[in-house]
XYZ file of N, CA, C and O in Angstrom:
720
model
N -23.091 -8.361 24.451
C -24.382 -8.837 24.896
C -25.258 -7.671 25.345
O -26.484 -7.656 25.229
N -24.624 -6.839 25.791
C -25.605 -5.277 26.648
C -25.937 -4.329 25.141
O -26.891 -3.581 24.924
N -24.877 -4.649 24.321
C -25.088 -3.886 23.517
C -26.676 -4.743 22.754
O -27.679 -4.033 22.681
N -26.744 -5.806 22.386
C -27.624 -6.276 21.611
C -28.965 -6.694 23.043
O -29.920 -7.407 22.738
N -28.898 -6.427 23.754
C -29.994 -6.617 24.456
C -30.638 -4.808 24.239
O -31.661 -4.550 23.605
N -30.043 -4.098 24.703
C -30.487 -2.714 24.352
C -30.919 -2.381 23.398
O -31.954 -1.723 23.508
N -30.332 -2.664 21.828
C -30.960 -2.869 20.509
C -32.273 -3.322 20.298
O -33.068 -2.991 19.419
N -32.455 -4.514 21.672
C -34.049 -5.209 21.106
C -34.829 -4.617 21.542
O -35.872 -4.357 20.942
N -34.404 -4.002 23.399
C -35.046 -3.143 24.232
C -35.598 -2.128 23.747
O -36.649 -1.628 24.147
N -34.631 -1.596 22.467
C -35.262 -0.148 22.360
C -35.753 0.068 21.068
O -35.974 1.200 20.638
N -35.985 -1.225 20.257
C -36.139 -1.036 18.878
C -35.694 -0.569 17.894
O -36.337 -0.456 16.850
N -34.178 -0.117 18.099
C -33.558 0.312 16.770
C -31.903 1.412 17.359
O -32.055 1.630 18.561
N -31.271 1.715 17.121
C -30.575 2.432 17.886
C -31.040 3.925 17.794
O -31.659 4.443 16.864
N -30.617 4.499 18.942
C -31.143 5.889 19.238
C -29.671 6.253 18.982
O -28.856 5.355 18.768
N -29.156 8.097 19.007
C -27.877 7.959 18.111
C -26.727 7.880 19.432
O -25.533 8.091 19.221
N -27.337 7.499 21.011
C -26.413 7.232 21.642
C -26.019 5.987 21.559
O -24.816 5.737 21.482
N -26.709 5.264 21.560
C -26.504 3.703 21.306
C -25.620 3.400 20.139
O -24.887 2.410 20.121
N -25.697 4.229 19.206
C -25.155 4.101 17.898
C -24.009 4.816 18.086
O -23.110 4.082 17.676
N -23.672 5.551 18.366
C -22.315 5.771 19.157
C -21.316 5.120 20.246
O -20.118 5.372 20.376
N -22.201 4.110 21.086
C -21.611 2.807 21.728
C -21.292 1.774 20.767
O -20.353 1.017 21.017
N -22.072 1.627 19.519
C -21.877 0.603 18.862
C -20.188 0.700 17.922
O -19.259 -0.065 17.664
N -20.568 2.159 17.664
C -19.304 2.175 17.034
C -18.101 2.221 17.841
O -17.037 1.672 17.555
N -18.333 2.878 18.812
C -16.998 2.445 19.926
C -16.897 1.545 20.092
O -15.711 1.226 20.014
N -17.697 0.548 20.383
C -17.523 -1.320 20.506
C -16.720 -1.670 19.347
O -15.655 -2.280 19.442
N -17.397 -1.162 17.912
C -16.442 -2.070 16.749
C -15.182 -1.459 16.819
O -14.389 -2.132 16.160
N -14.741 -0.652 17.239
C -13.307 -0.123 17.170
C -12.327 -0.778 17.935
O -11.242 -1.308 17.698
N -13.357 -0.495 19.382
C -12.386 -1.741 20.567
C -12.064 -2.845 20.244
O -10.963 -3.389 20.151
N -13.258 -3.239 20.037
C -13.010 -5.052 19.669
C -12.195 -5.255 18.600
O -11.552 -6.303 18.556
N -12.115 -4.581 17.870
C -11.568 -4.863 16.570
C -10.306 -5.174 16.962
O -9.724 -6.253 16.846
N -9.723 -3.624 17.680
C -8.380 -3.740 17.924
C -8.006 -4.673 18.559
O -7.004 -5.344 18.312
N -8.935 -4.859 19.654
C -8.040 -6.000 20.604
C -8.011 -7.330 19.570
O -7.101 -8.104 19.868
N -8.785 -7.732 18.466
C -8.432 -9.030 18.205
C -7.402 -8.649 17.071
O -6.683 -9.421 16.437
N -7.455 -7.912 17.014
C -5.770 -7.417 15.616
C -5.044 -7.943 16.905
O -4.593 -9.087 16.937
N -4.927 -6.947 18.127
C -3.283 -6.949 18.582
C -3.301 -8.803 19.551
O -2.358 -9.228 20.218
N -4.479 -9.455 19.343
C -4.068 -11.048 19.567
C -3.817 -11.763 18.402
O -3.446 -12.934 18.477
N -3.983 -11.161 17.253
C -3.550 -11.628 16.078
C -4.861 -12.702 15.862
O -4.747 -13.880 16.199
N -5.837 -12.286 15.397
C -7.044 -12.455 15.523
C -7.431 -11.775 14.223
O -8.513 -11.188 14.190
N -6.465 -11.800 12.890
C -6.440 -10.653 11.784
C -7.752 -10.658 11.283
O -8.243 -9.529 11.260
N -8.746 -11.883 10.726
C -9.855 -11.548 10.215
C -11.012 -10.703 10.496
O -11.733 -9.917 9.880
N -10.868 -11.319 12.023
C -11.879 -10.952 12.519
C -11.972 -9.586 13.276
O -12.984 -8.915 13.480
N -10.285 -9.252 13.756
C -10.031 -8.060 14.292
C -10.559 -6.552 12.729
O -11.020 -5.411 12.747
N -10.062 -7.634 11.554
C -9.802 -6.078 10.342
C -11.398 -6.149 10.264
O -11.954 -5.119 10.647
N -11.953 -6.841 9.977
C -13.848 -6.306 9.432
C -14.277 -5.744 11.284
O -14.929 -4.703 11.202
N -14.178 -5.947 12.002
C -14.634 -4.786 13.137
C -14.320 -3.464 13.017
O -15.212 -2.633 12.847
N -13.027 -3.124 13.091
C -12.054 -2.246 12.965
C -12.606 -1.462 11.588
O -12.854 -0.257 11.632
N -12.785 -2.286 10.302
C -13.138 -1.470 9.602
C -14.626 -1.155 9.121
O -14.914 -0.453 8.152
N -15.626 -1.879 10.076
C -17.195 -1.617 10.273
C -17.180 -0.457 10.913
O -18.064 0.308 10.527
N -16.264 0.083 12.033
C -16.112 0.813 12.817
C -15.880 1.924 12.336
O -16.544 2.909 12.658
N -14.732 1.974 11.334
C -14.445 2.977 10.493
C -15.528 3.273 9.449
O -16.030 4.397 9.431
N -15.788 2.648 8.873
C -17.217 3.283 8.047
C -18.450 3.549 8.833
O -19.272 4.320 8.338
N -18.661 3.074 9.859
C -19.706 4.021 10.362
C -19.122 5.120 10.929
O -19.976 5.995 11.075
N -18.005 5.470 11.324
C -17.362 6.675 12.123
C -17.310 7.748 10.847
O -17.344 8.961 11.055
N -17.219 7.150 9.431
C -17.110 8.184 8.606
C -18.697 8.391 8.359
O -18.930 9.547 8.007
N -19.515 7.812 8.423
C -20.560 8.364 7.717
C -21.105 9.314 8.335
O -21.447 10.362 7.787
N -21.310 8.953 10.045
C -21.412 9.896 11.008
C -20.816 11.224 11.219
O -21.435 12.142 11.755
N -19.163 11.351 10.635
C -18.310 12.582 10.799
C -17.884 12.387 12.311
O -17.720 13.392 13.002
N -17.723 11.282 12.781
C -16.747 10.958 14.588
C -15.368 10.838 13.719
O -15.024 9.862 13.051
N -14.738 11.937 13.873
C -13.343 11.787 13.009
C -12.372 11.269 13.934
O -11.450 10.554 13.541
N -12.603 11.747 15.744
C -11.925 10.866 16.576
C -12.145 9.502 16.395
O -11.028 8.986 16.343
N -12.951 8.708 16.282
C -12.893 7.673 15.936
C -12.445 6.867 14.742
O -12.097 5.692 14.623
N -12.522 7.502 14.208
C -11.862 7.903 12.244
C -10.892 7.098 12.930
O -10.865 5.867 12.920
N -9.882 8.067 13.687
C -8.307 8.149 13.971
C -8.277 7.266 14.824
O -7.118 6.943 15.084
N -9.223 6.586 15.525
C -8.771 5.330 16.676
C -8.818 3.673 15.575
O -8.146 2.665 15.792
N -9.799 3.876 14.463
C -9.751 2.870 13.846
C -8.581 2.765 12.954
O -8.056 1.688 12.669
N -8.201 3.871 12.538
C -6.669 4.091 11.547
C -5.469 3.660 12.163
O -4.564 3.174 11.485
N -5.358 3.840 13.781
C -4.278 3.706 14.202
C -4.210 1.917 14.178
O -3.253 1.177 13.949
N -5.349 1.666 14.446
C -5.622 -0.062 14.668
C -5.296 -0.192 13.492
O -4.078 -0.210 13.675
N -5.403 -0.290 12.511
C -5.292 -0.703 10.971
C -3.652 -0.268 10.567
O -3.011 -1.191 10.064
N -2.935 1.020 10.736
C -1.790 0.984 11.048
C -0.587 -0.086 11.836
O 0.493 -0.599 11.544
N -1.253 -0.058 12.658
C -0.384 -1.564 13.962
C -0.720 -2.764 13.062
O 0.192 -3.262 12.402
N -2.010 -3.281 12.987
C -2.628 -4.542 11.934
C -1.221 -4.184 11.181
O -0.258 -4.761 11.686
N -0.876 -3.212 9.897
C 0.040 -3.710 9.176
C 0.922 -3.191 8.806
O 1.316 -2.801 7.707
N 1.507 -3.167 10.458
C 3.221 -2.965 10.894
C 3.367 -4.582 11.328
O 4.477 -5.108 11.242
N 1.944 -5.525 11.902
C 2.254 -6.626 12.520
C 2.245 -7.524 11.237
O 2.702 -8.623 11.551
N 1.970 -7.490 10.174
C 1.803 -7.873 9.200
C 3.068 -7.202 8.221
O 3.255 -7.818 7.172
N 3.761 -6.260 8.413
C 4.611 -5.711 7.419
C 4.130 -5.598 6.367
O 4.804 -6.005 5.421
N 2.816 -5.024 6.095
C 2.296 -4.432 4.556
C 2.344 -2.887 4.549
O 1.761 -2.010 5.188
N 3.285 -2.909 3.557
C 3.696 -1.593 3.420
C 2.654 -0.684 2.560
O 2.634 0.545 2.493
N 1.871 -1.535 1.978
C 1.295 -0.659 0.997
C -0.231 0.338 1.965
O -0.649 1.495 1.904
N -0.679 -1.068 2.874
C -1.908 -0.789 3.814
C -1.214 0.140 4.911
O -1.907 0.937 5.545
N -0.052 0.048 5.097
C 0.056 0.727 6.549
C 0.236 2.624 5.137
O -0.551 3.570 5.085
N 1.093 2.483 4.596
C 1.152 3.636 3.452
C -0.630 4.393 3.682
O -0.887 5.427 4.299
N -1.409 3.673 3.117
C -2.666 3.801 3.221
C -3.508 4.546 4.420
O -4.095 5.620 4.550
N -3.282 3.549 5.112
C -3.656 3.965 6.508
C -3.014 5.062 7.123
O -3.767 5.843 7.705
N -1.863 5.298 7.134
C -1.054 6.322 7.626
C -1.087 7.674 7.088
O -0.732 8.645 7.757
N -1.532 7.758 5.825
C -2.192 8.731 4.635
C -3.226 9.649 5.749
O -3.177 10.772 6.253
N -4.337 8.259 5.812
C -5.999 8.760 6.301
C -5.906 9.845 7.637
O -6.373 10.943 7.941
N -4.895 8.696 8.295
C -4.607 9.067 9.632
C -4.104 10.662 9.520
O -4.506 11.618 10.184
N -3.465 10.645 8.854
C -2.658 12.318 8.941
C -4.271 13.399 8.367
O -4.556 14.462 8.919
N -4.941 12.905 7.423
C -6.219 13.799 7.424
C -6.565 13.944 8.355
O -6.500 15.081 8.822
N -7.189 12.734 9.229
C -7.799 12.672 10.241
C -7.223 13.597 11.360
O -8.076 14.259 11.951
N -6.372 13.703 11.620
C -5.082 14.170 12.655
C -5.095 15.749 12.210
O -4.426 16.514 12.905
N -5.701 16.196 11.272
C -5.046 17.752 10.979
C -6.984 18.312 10.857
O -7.350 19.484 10.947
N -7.681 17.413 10.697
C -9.192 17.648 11.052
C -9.615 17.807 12.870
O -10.324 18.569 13.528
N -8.875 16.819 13.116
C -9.027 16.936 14.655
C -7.975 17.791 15.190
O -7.738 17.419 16.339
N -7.463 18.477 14.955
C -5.840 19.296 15.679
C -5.348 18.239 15.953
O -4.484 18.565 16.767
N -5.299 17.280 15.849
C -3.816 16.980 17.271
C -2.773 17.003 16.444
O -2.693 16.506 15.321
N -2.040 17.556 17.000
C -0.817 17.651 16.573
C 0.050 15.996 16.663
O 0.526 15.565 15.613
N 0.186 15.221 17.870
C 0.916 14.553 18.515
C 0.069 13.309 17.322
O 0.990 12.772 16.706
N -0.684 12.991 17.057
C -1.462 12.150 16.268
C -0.719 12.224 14.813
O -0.266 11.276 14.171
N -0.718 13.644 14.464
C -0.287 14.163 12.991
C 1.028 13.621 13.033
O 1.373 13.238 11.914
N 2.197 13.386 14.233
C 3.700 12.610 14.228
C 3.473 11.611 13.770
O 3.954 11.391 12.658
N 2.562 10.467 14.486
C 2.207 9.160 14.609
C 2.072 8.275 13.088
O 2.433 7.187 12.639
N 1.120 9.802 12.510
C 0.814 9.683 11.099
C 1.962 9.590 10.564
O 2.112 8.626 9.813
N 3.096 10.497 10.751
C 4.173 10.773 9.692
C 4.867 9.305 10.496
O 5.028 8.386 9.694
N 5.114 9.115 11.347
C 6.216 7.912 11.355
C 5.499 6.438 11.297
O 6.174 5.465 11.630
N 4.039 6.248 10.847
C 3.718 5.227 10.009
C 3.736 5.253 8.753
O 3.500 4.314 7.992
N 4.103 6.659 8.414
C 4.519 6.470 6.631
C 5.811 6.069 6.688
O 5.980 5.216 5.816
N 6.789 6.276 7.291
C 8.191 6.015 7.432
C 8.124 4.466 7.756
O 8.944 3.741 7.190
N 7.188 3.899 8.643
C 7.920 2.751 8.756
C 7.319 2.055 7.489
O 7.936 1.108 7.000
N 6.083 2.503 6.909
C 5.762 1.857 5.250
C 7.096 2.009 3.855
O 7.476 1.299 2.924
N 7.395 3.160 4.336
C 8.664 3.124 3.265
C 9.457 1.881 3.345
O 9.744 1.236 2.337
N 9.831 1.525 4.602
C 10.685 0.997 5.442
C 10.512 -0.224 5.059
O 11.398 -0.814 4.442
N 9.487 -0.726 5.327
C 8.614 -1.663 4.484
C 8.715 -2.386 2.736
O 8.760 -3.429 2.084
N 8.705 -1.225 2.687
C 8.656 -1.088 0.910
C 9.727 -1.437 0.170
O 9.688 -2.050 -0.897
N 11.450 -0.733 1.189
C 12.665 -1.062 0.757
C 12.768 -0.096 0.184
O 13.484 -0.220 -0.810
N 12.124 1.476 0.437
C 12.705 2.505 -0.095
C 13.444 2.852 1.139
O 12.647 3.198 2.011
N 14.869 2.892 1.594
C 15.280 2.978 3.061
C 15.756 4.085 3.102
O 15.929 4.546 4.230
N 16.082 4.790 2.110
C 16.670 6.706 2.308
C 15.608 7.779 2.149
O 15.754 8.950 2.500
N 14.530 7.264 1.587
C 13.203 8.045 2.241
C 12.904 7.600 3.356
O 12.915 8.464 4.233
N 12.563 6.303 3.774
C 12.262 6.265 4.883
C 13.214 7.001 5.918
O 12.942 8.070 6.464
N 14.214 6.362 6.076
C 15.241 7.371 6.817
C 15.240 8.460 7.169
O 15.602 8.857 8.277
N 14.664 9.367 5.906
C 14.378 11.294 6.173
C 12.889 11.336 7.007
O 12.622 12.226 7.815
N 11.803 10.013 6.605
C 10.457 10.519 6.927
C 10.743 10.186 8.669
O 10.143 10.979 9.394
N 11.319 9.452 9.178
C 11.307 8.900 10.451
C 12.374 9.476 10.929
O 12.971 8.989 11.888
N 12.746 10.539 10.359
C 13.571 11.788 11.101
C 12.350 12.474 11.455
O 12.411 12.643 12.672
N 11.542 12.834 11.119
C 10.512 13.815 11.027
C 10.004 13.827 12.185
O 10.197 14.791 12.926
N 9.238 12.730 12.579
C 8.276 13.166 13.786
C 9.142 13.013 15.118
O 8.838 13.587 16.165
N 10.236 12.194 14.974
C 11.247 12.541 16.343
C 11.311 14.068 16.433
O 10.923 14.522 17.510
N 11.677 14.852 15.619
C 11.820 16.036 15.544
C 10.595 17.131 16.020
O 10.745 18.218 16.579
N 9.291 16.436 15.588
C 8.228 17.087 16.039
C 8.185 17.188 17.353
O 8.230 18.307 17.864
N 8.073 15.815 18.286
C 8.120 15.234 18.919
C 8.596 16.380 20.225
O 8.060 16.966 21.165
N 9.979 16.249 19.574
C 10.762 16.854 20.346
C 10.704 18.396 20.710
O 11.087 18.810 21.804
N 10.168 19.263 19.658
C 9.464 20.155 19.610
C 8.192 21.004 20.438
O 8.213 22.063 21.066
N 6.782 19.764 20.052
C 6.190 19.088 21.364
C 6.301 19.179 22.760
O 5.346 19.513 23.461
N 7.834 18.795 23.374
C 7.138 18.756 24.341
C 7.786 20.278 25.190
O 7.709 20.496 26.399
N 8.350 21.091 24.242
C 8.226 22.550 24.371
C 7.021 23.076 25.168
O 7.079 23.585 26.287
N 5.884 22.869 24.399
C 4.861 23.437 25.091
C 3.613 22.335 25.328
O 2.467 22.785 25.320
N 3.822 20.893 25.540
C 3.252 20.336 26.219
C 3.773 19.133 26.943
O 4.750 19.375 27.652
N 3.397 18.028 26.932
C 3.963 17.172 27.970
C 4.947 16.367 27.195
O 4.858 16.220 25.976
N 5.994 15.790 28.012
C 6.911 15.359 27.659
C 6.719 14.015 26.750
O 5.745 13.445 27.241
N 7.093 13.431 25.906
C 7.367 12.850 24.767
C 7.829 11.710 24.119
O 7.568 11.179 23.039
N 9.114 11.287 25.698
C 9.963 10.445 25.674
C 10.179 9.803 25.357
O 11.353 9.582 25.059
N 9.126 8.906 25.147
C 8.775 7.414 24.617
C 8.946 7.309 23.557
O 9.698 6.452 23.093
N 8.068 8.450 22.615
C 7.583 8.609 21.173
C 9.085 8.948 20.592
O 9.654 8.503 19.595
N 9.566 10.010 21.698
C 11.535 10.219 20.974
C 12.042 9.158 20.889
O 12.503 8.797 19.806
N 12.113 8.241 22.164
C 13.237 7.250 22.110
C 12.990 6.055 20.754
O 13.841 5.569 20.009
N 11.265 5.795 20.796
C 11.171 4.831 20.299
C 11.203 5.057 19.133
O 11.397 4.033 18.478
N 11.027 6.588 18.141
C 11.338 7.061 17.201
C 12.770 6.528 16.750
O 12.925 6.098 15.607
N 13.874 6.566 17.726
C 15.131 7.116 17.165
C 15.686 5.285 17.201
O 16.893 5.149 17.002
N 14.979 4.132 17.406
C 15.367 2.978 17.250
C 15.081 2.687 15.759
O 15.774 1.740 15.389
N 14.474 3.068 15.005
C 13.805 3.084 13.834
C 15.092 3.181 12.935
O 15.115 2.257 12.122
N 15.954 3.861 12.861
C 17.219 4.002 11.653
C 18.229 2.420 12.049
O 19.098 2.217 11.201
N 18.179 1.452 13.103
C 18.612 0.679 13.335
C 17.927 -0.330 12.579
O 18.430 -1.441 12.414
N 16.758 0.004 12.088
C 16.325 -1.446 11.270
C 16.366 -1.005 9.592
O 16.012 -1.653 8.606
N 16.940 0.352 9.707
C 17.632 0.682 8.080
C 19.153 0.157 7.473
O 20.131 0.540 8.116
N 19.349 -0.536 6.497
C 20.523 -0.577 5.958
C 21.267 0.110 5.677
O 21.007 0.492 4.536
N 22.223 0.609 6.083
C 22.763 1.866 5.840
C 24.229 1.647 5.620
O 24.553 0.724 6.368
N 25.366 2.111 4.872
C 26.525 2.587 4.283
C 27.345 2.670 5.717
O 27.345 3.607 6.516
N 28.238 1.057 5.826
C 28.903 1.276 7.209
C 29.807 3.085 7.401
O 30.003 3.617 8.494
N 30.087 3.511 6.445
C 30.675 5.064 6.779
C 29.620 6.020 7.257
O 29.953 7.044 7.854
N 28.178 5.686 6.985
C 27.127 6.494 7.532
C 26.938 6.623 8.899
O 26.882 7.604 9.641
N 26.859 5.536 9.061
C 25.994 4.887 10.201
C 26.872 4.221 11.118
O 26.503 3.049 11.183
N 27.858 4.425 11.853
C 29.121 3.618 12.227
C 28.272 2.587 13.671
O 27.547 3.183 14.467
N 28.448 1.469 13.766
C 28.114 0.336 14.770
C 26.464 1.013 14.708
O 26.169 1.991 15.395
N 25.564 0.397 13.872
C 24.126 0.908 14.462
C 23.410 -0.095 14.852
O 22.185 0.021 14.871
N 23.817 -0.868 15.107
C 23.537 -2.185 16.247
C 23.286 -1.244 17.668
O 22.280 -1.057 18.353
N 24.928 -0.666 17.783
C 24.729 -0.297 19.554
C 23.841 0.523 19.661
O 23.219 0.648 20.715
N 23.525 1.479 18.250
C 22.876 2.666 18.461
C 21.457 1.835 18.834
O 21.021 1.992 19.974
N 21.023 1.312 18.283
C 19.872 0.863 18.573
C 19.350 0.188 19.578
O 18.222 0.205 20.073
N 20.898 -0.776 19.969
C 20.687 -1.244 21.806
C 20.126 -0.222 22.710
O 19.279 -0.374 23.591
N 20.798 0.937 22.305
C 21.188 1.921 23.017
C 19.773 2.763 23.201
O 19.646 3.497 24.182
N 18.767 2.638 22.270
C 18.056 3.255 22.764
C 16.715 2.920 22.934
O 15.824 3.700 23.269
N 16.583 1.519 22.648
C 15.668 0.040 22.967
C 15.928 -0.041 24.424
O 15.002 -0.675 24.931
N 17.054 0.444 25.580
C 17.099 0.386 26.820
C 16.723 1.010 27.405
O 16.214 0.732 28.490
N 16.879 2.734 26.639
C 16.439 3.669 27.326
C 14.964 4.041 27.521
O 14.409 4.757 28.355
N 14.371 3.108 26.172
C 12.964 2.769 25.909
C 12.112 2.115 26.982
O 11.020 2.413 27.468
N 13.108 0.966 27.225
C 12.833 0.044 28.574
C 13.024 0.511 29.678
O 12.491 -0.121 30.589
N 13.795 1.707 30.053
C 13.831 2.568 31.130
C 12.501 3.364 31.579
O 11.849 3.457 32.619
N 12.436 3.830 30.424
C 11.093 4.435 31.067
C 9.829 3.678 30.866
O 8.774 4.100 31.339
């Protein structure tokens, strides 16, 4: 409502306003993805994203990617989260972050995962635990992103001689998840 009263107020957006606007479609978007609100959450989310690209807000790029990522991990589309997880890693190596650029790599892993390619996935969602862990060498600690990384091979099928009881393994670190 503040946003569209300001619009009439001021006759058109000025490019701060237009920079609230696009932060609005990003927020909103997400929050109605993560109530499962899919229609209406994906065209915000991705109004948001095309104006963030036309502009060059690549942080925002990467806040609408991650929303569109979650959208379809909650959805299990492997091909969109593949997609999305792609952009995201541009986005992520345009903006430095490093910790973003993981995020990227272990939404391609869980798209493999997805897909039913499970021994790529397996190697890709080794990956950013590893970064991760790396990480918090020289910045802040990680924990979360490790633990919740390393529950990920528990929802792979794997060769009982591989993988011996990966039930517990995965109890095991779904608690420690819940610990912190």
């Amino acid at each position: 409502e503040l946003l569209r009263a300001l619009r009439k107020e001021k006759e058109g957006a000025t490019p701060r306003f237009a920079a609230l606007e696009r932060a609005y479609f990003a927020l909103r978007g997400g929050y109605y993805l993560w109530w499962g609100d899919y229609d209406q959450g994906k065209a915000l989310v991705e109004e948001g994203l095309a104006r963030a690209a036309e502009t060059g807000d690549v942080a925002l790029q990467a806040d609408c990617l991650q929303h569109l990522c979650y959208y379809a991990i909650q959805r299990e589309d492997g091909e969109l989260l593949c997609s999305a997880a792609s952009r995201l890693s541009e986005a992520a190596e345009r903006c430095g972050d490093a910790s973003l650029g993981a995020m990227a790599r272990r939404f391609s892993g869980m798209s493999l995962l997805f897909l039913g390619k499970f021994e790529e996935a397996d190697r890709t969602l080794q990956a950013p635990v590893a970064q991760f862990r790396r990480m918090e060498y020289l910045d802040s600690p990680y924990t979360p992103q490790v633990l919740s990384g390393n529950c990920y091979p528990g929802a792979i099928p794997h060769p009982p001689a591989r993988v011996p009881e990966p039930p517990h393994a995965f109890c095991r670190y779904l608690s420690k998840c819940e610990d912190h």
